[in-house]
Coordinates of C-alpha atoms and ligand atoms in Angstrom, one line a residue:
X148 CA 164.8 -45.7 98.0
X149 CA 161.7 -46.3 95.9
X150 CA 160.2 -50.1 96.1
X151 CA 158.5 -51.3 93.3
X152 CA 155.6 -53.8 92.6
X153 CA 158.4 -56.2 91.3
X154 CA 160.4 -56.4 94.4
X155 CA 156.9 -57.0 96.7
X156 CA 156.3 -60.1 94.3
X157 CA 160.2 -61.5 95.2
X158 CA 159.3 -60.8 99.1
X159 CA 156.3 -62.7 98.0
X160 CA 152.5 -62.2 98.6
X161 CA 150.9 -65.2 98.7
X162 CA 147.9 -65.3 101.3
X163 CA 148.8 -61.5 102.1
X164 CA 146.5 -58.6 101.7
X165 CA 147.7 -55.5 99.1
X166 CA 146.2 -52.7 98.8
X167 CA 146.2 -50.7 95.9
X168 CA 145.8 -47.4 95.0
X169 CA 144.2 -46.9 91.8
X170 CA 143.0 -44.3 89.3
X171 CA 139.5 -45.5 88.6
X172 CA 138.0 -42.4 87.5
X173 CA 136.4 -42.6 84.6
X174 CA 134.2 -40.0 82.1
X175 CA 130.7 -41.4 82.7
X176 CA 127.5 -41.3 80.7
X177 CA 124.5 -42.2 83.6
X178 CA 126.4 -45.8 84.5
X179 CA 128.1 -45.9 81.6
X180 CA 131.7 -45.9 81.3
X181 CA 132.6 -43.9 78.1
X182 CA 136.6 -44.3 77.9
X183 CA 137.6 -47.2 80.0
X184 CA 141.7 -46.5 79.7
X185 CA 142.1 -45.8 83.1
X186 CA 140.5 -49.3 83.8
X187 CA 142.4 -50.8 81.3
X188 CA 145.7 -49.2 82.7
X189 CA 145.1 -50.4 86.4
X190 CA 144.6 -54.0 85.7
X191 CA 148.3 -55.1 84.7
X192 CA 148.9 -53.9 88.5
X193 CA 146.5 -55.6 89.8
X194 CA 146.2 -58.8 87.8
X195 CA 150.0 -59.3 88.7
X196 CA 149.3 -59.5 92.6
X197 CA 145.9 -61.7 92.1
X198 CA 148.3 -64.5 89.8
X199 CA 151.2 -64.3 92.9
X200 CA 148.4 -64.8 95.1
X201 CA 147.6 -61.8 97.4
X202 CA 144.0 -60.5 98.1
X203 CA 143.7 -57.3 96.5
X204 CA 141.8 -54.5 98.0
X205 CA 141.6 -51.7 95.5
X206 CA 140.7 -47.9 96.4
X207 CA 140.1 -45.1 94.0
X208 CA 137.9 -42.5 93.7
X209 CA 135.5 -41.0 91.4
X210 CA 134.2 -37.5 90.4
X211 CA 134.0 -35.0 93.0
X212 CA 131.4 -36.3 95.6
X213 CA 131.0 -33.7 98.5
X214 CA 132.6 -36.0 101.4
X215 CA 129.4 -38.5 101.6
X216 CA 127.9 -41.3 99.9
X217 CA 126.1 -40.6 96.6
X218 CA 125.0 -43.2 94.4
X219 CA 125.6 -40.7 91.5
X220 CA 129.7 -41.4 91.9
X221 CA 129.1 -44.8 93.4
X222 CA 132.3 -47.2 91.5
X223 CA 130.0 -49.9 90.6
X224 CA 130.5 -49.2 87.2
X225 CA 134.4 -49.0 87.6
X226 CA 133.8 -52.5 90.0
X227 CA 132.3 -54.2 86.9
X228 CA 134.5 -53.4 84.1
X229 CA 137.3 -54.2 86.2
X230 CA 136.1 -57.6 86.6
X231 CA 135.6 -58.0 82.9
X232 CA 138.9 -57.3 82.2
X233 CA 140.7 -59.0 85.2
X234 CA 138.3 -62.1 83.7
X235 CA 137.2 -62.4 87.4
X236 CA 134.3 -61.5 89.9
X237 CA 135.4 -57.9 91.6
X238 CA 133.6 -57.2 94.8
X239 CA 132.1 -54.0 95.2
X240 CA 132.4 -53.2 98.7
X241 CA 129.5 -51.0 100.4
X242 CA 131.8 -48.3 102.1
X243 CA 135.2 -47.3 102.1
X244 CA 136.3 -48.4 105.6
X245 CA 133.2 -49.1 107.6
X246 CA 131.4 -52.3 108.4
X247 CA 131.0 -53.4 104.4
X248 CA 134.6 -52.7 103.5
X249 CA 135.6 -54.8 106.6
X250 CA 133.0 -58.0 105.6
X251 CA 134.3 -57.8 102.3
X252 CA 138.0 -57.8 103.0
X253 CA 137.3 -60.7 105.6
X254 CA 135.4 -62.4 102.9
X255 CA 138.9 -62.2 100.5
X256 CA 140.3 -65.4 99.3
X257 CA 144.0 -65.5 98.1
X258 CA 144.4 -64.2 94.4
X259 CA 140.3 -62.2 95.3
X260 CA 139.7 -58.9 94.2
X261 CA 137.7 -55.9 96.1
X262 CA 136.9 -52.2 95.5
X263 CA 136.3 -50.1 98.7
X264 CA 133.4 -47.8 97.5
X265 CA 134.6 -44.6 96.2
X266 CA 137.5 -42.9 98.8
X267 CA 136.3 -39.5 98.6
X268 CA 132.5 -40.6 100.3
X269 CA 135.0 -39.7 103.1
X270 CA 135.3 -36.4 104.0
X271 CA 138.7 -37.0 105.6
X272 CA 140.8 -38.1 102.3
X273 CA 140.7 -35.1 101.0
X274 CA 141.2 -33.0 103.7
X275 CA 143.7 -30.2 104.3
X276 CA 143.9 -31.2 108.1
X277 CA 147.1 -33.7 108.3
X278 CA 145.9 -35.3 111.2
X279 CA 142.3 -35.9 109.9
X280 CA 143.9 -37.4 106.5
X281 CA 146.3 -39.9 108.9
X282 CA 142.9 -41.2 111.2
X283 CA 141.6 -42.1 107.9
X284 CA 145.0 -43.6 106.3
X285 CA 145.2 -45.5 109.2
X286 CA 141.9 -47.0 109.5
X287 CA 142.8 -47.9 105.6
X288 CA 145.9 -49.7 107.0
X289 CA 143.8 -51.4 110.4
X290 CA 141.4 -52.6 107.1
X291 CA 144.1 -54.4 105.3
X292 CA 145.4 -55.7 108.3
X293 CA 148.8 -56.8 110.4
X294 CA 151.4 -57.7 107.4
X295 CA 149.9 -55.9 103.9
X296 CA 151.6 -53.8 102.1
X297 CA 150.3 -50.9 100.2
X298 CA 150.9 -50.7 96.2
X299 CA 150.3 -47.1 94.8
X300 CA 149.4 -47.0 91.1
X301 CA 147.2 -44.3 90.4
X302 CA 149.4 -42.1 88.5
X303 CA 146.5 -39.7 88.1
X304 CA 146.4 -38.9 91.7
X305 CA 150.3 -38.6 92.7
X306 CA 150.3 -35.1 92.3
X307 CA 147.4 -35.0 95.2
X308 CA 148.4 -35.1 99.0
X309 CA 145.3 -37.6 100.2
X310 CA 145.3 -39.7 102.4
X311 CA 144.8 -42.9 100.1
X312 CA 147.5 -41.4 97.9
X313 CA 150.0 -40.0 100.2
X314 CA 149.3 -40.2 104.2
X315 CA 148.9 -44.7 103.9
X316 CA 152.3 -44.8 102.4
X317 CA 153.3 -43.6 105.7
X318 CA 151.5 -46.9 107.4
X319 CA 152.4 -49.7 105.4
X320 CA 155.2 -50.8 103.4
X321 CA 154.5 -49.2 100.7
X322 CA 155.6 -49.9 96.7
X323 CA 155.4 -47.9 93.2
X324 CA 153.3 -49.6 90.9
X325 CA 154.3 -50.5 87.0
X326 CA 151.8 -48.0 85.7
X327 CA 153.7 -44.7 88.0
X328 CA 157.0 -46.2 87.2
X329 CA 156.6 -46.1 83.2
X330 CA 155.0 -42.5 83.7
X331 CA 157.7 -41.2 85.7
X332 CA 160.4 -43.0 83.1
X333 CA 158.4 -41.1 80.1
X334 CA 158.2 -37.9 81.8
X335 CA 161.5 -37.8 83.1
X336 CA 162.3 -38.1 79.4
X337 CA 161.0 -35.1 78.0
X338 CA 162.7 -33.2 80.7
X339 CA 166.1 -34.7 81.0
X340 CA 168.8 -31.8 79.4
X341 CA 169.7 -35.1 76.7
X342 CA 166.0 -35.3 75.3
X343 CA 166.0 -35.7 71.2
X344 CA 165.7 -32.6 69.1
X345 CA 163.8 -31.1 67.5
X346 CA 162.1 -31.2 70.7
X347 CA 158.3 -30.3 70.0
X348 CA 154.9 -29.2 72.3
X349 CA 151.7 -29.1 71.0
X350 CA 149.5 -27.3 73.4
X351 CA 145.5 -26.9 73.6
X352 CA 142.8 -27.3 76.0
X353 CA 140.4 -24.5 77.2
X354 CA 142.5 -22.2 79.2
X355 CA 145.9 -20.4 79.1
X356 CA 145.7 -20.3 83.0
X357 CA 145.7 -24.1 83.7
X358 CA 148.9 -24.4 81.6
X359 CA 150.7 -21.3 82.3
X360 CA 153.2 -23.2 84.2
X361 CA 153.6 -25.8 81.9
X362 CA 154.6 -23.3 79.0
X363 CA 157.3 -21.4 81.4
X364 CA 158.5 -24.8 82.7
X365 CA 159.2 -25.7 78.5
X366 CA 159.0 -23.0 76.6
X367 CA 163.5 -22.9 77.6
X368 CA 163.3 -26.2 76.9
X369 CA 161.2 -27.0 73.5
X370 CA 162.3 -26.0 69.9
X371 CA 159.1 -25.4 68.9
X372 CA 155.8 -24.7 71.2
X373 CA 152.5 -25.1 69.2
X374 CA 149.3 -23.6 70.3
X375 CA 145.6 -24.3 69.7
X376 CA 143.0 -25.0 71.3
X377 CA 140.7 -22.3 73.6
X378 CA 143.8 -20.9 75.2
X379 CA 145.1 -19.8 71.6
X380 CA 142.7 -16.9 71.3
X381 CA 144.6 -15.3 74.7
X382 CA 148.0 -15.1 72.7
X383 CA 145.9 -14.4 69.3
X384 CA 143.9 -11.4 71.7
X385 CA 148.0 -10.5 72.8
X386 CA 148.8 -9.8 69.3
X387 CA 146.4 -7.3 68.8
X388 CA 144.0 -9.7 67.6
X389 CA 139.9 -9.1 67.6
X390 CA 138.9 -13.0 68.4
X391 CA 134.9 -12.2 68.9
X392 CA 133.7 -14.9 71.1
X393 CA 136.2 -16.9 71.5
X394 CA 137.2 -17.9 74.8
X395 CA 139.1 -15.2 76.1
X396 CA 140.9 -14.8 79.7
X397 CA 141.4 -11.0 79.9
X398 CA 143.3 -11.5 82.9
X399 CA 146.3 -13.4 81.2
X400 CA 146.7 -10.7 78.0
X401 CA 149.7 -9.6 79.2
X402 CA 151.3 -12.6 80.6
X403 CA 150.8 -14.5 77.3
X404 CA 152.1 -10.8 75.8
X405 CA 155.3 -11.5 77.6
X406 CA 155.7 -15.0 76.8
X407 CA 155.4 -13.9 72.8
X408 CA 158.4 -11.7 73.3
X409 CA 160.5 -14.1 75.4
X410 CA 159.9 -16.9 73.1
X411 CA 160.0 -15.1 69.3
X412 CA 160.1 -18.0 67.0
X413 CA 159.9 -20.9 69.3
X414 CA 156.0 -20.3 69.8
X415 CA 153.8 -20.8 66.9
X416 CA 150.2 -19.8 66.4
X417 CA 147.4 -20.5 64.2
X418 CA 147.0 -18.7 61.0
X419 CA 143.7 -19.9 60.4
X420 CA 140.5 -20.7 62.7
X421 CA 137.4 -22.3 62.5
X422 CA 134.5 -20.1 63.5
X423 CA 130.9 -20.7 64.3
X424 CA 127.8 -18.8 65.1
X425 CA 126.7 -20.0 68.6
X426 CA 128.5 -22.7 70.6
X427 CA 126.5 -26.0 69.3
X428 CA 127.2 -28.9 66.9
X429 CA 124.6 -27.4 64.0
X430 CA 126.2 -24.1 64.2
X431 CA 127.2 -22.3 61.4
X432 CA 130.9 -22.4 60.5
X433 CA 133.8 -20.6 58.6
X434 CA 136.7 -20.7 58.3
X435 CA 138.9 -17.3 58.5
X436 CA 142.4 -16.3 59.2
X437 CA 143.6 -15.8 62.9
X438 CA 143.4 -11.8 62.6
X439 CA 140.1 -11.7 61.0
X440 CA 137.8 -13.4 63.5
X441 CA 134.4 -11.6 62.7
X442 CA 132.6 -9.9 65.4
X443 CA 130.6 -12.5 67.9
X444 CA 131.8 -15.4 66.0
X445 CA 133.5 -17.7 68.7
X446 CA 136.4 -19.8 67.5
X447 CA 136.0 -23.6 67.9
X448 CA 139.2 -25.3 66.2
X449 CA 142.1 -24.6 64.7
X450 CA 142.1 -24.1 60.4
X451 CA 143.7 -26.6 57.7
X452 CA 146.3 -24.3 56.9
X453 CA 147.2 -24.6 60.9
X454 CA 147.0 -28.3 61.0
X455 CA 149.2 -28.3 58.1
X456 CA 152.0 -26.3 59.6
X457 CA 151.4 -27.8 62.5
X458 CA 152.0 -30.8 60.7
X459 CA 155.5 -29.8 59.1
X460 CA 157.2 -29.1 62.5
X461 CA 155.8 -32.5 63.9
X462 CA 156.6 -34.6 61.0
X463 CA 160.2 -33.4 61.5
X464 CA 160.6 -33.3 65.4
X465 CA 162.3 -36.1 67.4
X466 CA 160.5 -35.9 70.2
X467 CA 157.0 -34.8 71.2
X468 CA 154.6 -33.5 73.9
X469 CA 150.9 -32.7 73.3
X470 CA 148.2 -31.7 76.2
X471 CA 145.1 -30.1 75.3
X472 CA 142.9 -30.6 72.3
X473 CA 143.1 -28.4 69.5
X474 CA 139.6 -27.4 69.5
X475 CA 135.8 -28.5 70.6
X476 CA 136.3 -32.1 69.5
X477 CA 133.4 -33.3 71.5
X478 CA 131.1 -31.6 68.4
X479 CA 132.3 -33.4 65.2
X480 CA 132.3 -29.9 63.4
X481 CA 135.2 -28.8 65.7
X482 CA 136.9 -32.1 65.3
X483 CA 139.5 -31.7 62.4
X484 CA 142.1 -29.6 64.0
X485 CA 143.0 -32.0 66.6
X486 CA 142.0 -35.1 64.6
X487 CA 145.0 -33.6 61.9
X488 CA 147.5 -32.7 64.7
X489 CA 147.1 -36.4 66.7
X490 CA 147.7 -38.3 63.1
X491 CA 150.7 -36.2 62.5
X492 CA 152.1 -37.1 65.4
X493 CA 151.3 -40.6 64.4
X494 CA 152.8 -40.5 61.8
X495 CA 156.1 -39.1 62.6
X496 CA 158.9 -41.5 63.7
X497 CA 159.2 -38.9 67.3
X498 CA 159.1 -40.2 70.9
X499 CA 155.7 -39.4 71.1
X500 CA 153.8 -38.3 74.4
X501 CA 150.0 -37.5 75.0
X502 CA 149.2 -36.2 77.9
X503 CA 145.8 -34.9 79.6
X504 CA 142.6 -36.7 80.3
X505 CA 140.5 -34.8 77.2
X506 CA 143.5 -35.2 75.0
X507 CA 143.6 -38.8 75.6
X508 CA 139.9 -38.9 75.7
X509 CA 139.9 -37.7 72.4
X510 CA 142.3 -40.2 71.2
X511 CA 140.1 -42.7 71.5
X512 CA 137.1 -41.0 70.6
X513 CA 138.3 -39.9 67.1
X514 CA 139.2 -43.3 66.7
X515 CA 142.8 -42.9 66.6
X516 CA 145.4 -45.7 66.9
X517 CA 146.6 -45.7 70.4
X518 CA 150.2 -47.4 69.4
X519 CA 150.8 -44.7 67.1
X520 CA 151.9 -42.7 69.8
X521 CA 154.6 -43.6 71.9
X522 CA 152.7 -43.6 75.5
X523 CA 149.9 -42.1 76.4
X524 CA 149.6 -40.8 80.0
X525 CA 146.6 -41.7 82.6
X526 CA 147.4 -38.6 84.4
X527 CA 146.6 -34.9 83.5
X528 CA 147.2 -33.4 86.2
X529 CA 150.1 -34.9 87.4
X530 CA 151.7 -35.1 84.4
X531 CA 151.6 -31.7 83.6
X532 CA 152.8 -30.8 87.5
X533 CA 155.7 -33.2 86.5
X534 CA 156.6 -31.2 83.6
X535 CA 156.6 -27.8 85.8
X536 CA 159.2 -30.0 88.0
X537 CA 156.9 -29.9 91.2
X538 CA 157.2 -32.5 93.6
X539 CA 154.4 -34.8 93.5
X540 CA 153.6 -36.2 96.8
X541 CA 152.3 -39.1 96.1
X542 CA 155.5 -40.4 94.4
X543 CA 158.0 -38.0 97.5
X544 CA 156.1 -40.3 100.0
X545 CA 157.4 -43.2 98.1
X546 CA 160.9 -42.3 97.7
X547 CA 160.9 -41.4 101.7
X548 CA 159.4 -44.5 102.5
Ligands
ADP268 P1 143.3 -31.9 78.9 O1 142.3 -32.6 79.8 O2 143.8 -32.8 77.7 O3 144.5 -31.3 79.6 P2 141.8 -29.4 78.9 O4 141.1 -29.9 80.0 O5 142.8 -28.3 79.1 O6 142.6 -30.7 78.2 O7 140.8 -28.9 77.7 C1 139.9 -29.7 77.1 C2 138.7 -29.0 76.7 O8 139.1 -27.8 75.9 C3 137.8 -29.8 75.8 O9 136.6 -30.1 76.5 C4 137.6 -28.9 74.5 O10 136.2 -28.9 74.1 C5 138.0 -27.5 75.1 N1 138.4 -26.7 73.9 C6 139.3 -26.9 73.0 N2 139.4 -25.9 72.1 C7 138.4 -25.0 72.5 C8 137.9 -23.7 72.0 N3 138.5 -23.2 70.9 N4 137.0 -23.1 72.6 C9 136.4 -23.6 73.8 N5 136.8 -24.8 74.3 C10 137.8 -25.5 73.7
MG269 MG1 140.8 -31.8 81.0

């Protein structure tokens, strides 16, 4: 039976200590934070605990540090835009379970919040070895003490089997936070045999290979599977297509050959690309139909008259799911296609879904309106594993516990 943050607060957790497992890992320019959703999406969590009372000792991680301290992935940044929004003082502890984690939790008052120092300066939370991962769950329990409990609300990292995610749901009481119970509810959504048709997927992103599962999971599923992005040029190169220099994996050719013939219809791709000279910002651009890419030109976004059909199956669909952006929208040249496909989604009265970290990323970064879409997901990874109908450990653990 899965335990949720609500029925910790009836037990009651005054004067206890909670920790929490959050998804603090943010895009970062030097030690600035450059999208602070995830932030923002932890704090109900943990905000909640602080008012009923409990000390709150937070874990995440950040980046990919090699298994040791580096100030270049340190959470200091996370630590202080979490106390902005929480409107209260969050204490950055110096490790993750050594001496300064332990001062720090000892120095917790009730309704205090602490970080532990990012999880993966530990060698052992990421590790394959399942008795390496436990030591180091464990001393994360023997932190937190006799009588805590152990709150897991990093969506983004359910779909990893680490020891802050998975392996310390196995020493304390543990609990599914508000944050993975309203992912779980969406996703379950869009796969559930009863979901609202037209049933709609817009995908993107850079390769085929990342979301070749995803595709086979939906593709029975969907009414209509959109593609754009880097991976389009795959299926465009499976056609028969020339697509220059356009991101190509010649590896996949014939899987994405095979999907075009098992899904006919269902799977729609661009008619028209935007093209540059060279991979940069100040490049020079066309615009040219999908089977007349010229020679070395690389393929950045999607065309208008894409984004436009694109826009006709959204603006009719009941429900939809979109992963990946439609093209390089980190250059503003590249930007339109997935700029045009987010506001038709928008716009259209659909149960709407964004999934993936640069898809949400670039939500925010076009300046789109977040409450035009129905929920947008922390979790790339997961969320896409979700959709394959993998088991994610970090919620199994849960349901076991
Ligand atoms: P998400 O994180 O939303 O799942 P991905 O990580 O799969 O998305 O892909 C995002 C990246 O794909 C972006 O950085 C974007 O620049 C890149 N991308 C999109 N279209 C293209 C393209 N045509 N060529 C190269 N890269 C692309
Ligand atoms: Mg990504």
């Amino acid at each position: 039976m899965l335990k949720t943050l609500d029925d910790l607060l009836k037990e009651g957790v005054s004067g206890r200590t909670v920790l929490v497992r959050a998804d603090l890992n943010v895009p970062l320019d030097g030690d600035r934070i450059t999208d602070d959703g995830r932030v923002r999406a932890a704090v109900p969590g943990i905000a909640k605990l602080a008012e009923a009372g409990a000390r709150v000792v937070v874990t995440a991680h950040l980046g990919r540090p090699k298994g040791k301290p580096d100030p270049a992935f340190s959470l200091a940044p996370a630590a202080e835009r979490l106390g902005e929004l929480l409107e209260q003082s969050v204490v950055l502890a110096a490790d993750v379970v050594s001496e300064g984690a332990k001062s720090t939790v000892a120095g917790l008052s009730d309704g205090q919040v602490a970080l532990l120092e990012n999880v993966r300066f530990d060698p052992r939370e990421t590790s394959k070895d399942d008795q390496e991962r436990g030591e180091f769950a464990r001393e994360l329990a023997a932190l937190v003490g006799p009588g805590a409990a152990f709150v897991s609300d990093g969506f983004g990292v359910v779909h990893r089997k680490q020891a802050s995610v998975y392996d310390v749901a196995r020493e304390l009481p543990a609990y599914a936070g508000g944050l993975v119970l309203s992912e779980v509810e969406v996703l379950r959504k869009l796969t559930a045999d009863d979901v609202d048709r037209p049933y709609a997927v817009v995908l993107g992103g850079s390769k085929v290979s990342d979301k070749l599962a995803v595709i086979e999971a939906l593709l029975p599923k969907v009414d209509k599977l959109l593609v754009g992005g880097g991976m389009c040029f795959t299926f465009l190169a499976a056609q028969g297509y020339s697509v220059g220099g356009s991101l190509l994996e010649e590896d996949m050719v014939d899987t994405c050959k095979g999907l075009l013939a098992e899904a006919g219809e269902k799977l729609v791709l661009p008619q028209d690309v935007v093209v540059a000279d060279t991979f940069a910002a100040d490049a020079q651009t066309r615009t040219v139909a999908a089977d007349a890419i010229p020679d070395e030109w690389l393929g950045l976004d999607i065309g208008p008259r894409t984004v436009e059909a694109f826009a006709e199956v959204l603006g009719e669909a009941r429900t939809v799911f979109w992963n990946g952006p439609m093209g390089v929208f980190e250059m503003a040249p590249f930007a339109a296609g997935t700029r045009g496909v987010a506001e038709a989604i928008g716009k259209s009265e659909a149960f709407s879904v964004v999934g993936g970290g640069d898809s949400a990323a670039a939500v925010r970064q076009l300046g789109l309106a977040e409450d035009s879409f129905s929920h947008i997901s922390t979790g790339g990874g997961a969320s896409l594993e979700f959709l394959e109908g993998k088991t994610l450990p970090g919620i199994d653990v849960l349901e076991r516990s």
